[in-house]
PDB file of C-alpha atoms in Angstrom:
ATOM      1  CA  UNK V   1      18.108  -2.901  10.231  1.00 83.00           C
ATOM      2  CA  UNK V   2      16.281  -0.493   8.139  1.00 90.00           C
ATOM      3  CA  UNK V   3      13.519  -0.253   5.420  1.00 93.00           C
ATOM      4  CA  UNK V   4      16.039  -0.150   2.972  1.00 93.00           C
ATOM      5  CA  UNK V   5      17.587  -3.546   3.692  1.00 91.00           C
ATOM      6  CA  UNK V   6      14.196  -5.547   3.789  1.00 91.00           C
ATOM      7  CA  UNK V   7      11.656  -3.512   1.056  1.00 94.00           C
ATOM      8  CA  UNK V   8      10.817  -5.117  -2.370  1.00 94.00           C
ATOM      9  CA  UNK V   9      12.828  -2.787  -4.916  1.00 94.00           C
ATOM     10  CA  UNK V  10      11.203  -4.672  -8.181  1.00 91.00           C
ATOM     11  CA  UNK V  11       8.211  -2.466  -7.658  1.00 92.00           C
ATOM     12  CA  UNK V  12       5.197  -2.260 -10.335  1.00 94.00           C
ATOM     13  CA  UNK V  13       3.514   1.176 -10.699  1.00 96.00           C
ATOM     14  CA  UNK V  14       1.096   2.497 -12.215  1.00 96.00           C
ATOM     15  CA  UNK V  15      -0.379   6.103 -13.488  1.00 97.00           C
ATOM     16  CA  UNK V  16      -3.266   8.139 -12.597  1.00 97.00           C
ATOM     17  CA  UNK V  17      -4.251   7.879 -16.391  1.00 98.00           C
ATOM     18  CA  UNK V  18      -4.162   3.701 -16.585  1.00 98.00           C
ATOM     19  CA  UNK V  19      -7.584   2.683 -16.685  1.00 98.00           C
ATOM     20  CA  UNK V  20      -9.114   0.051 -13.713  1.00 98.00           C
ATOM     21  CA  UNK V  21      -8.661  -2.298 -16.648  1.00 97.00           C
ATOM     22  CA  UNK V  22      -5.270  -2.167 -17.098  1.00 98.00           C
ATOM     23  CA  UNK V  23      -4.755  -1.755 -13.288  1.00 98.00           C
ATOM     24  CA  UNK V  24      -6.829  -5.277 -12.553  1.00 97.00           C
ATOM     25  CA  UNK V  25      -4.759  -7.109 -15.260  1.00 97.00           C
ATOM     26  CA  UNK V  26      -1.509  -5.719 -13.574  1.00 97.00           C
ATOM     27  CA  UNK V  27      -2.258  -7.102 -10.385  1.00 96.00           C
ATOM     28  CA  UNK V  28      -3.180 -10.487 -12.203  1.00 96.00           C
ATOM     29  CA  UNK V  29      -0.198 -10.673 -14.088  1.00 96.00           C
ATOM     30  CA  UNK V  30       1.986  -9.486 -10.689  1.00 94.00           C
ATOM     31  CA  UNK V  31      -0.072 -11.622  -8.181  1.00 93.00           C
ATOM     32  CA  UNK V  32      -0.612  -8.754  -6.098  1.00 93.00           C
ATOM     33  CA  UNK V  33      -3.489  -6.584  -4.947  1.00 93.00           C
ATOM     34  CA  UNK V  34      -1.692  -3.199  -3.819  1.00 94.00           C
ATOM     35  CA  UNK V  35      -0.177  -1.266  -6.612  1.00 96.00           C
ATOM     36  CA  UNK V  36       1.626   2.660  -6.151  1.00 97.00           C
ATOM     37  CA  UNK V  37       0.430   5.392  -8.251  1.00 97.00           C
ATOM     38  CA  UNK V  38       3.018   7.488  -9.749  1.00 97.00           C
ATOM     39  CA  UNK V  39       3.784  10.686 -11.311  1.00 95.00           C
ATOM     40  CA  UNK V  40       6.735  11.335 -12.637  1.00 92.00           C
ATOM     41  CA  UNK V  41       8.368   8.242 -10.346  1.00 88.00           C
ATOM     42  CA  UNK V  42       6.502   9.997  -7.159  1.00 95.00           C
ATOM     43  CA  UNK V  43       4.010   8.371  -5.241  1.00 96.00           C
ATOM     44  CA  UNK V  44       0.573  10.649  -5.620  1.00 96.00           C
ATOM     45  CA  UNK V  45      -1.642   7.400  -4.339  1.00 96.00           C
ATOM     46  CA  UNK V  46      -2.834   3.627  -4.252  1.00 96.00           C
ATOM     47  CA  UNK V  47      -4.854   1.757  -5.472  1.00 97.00           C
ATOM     48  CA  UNK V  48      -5.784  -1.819  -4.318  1.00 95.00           C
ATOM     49  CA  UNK V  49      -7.452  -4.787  -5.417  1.00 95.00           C
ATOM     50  CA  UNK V  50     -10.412  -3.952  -2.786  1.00 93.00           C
ATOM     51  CA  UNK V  51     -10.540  -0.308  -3.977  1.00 95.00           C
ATOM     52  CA  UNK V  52     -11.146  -1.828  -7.653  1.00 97.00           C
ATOM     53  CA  UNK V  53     -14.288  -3.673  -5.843  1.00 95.00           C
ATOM     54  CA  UNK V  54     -15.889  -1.226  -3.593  1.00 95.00           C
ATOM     55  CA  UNK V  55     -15.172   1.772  -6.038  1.00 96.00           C
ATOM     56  CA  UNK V  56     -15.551   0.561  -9.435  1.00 97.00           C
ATOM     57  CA  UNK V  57     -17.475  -3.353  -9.169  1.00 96.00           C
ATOM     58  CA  UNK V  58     -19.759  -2.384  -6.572  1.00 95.00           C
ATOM     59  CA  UNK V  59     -20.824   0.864  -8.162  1.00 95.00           C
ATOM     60  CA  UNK V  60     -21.229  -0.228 -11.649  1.00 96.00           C
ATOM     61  CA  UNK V  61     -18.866   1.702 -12.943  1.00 97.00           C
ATOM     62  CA  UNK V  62     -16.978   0.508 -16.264  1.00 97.00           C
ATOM     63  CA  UNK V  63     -13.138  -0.959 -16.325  1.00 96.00           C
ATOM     64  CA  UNK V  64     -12.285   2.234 -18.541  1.00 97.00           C
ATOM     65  CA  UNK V  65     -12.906   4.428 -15.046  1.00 97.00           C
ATOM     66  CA  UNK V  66      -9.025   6.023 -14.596  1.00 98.00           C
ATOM     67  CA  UNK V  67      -7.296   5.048 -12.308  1.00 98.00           C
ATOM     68  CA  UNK V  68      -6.574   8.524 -10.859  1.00 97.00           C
ATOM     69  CA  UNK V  69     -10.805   8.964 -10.242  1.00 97.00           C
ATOM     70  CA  UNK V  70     -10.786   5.948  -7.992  1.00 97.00           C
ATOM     71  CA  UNK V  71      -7.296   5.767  -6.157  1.00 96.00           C
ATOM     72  CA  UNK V  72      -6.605   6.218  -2.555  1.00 94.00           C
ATOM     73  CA  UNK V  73      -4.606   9.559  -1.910  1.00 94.00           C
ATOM     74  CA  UNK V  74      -3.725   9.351   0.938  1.00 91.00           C
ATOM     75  CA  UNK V  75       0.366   8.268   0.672  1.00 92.00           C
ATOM     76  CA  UNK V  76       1.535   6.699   3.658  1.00 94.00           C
ATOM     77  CA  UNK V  77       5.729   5.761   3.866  1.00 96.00           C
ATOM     78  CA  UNK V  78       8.710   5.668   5.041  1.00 96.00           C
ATOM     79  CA  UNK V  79      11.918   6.471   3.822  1.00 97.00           C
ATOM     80  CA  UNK V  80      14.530   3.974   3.244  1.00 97.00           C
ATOM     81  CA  UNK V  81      16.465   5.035   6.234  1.00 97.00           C
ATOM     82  CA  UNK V  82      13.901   4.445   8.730  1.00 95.00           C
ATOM     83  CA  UNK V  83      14.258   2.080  10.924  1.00 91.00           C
ATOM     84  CA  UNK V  84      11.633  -1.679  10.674  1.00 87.00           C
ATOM     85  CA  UNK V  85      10.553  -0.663  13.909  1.00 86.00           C
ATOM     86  CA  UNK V  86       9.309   2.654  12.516  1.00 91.00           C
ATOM     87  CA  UNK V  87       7.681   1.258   9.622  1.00 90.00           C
ATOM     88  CA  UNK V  88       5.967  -1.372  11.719  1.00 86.00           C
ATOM     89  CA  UNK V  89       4.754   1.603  13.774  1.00 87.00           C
ATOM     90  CA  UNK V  90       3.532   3.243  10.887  1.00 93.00           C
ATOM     91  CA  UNK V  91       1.448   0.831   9.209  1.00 89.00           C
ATOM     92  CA  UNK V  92      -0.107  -0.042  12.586  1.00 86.00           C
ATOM     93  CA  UNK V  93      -1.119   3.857  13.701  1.00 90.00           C
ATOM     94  CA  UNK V  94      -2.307   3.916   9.867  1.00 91.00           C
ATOM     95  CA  UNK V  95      -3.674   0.543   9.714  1.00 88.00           C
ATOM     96  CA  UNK V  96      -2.249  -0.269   6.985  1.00 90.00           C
ATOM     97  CA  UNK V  97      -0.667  -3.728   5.522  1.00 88.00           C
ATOM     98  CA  UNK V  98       1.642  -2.356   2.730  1.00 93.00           C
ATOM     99  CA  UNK V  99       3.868   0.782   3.448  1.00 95.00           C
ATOM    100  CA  UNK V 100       5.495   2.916   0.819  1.00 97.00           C
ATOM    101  CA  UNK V 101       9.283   3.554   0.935  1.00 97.00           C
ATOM    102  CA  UNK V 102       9.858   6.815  -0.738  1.00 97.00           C
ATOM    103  CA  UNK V 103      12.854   9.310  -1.051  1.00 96.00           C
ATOM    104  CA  UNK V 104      12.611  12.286   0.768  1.00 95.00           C
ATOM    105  CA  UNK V 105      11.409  13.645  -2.740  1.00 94.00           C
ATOM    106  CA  UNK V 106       9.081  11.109  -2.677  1.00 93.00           C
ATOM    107  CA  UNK V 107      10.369   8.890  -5.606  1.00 95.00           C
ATOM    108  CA  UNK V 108       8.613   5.286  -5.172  1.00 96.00           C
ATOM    109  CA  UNK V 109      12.127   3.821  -3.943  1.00 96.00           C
ATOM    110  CA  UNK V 110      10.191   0.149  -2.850  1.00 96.00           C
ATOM    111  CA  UNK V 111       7.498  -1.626  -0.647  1.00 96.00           C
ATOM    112  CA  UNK V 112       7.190  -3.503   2.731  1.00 94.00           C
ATOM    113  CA  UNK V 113       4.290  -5.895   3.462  1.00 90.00           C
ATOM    114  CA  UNK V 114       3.175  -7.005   6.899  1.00 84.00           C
ATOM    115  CA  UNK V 115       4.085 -10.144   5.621  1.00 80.00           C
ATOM    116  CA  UNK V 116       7.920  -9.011   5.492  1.00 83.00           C
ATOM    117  CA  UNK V 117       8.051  -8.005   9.328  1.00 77.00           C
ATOM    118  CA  UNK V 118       8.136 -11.257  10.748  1.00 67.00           C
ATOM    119  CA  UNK V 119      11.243 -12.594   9.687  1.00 64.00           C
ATOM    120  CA  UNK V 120      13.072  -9.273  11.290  1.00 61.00           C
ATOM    121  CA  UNK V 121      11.363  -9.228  14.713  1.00 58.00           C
ATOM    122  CA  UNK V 122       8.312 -11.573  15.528  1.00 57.00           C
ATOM    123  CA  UNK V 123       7.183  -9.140  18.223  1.00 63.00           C
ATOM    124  CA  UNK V 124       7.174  -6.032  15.999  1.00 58.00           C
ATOM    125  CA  UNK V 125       5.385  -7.462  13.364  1.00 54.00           C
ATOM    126  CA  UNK V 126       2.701  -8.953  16.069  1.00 58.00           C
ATOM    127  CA  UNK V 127       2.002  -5.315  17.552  1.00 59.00           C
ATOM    128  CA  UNK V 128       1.981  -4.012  13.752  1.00 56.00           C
ATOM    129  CA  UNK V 129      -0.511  -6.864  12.821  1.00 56.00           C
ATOM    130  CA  UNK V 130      -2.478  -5.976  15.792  1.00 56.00           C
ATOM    131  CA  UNK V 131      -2.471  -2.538  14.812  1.00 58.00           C
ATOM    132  CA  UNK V 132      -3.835  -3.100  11.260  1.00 58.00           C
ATOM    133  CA  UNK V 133      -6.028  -5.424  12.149  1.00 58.00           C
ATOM    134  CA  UNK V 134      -7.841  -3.031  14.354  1.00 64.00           C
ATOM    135  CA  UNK V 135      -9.799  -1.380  11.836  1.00 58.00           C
ATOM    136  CA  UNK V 136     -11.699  -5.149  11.130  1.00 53.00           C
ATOM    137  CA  UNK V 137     -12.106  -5.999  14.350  1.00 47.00           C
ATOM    138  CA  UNK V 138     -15.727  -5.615  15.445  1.00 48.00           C
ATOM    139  CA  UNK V 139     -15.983  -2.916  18.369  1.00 46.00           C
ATOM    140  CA  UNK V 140     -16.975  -4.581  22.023  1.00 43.00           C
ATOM    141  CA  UNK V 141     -20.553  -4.110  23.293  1.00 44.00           C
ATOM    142  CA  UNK V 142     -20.390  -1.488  26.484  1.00 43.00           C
TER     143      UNK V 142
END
């Protein structure tokens, strides 16, 4: 099975221009907290409901801030081809909980949540969980 065959295709978007506003109310009205920024269709970044918080909230910063000052750039995917063991690799070595599916020209093609893994393959989604969890876990005394 690959990305393609499990991803969420109905896919909200939004542009580096949107403001944080118009972002926040997005996510409300979609009942999500991870949303792709695009550019002409291709992914250029992220932004997430906790980016809104710790970027804009907890800085002061007004709900008119653009989007495209505040996003994450970093865009990590995988295309539609790949295989669900790849993409639970990937959000795991990235520690991430949403991956991108893109088209090799990187056209937003659709989404997989860690939350999609499990009904595929219980133990790939456990070592991908572990994986992303990582980054929150507090580090052992030596």
């Amino acid at each position: 099975m690959n990305c393609g065959d499990i991803m969420k295709k109905s896919v909200v978007f939004l542009s580096r221009e949107d403001t944080c506003y118009t972002a926040a109310k997005l996510m409300s009205d979609s009942n999500v907290g991870f949303l792709p920024v695009c550019e002409d269709q291709k992914v250029i970044g992220t932004l997430t409901d906790r980016d809104i918080c710790i970027r804009v909230v907890a800085f002061d910063r007004p709900a008119s801030t653009l989007v495209g000052d505040v996003m994450t750039r970093d865009v990590i995917a995988c295309l539609p081809d790949d295989s669900i063991e790849k993409a639970a690799q990937t959000m795991a070595d990235n520690q991430v909980s949403r991956l991108l599916i893109c088209a090799p020209n990187g056209i937003l093609q659709g989404i997989i949540s860690l939350s999609d893994l499990p009904q595929i393959n219980a133990e790939q989604a456990f070592q991908a969980f572990q994986g992303v969890t990582e980054r929150e876990s507090p580090v052992p005394p030596t």
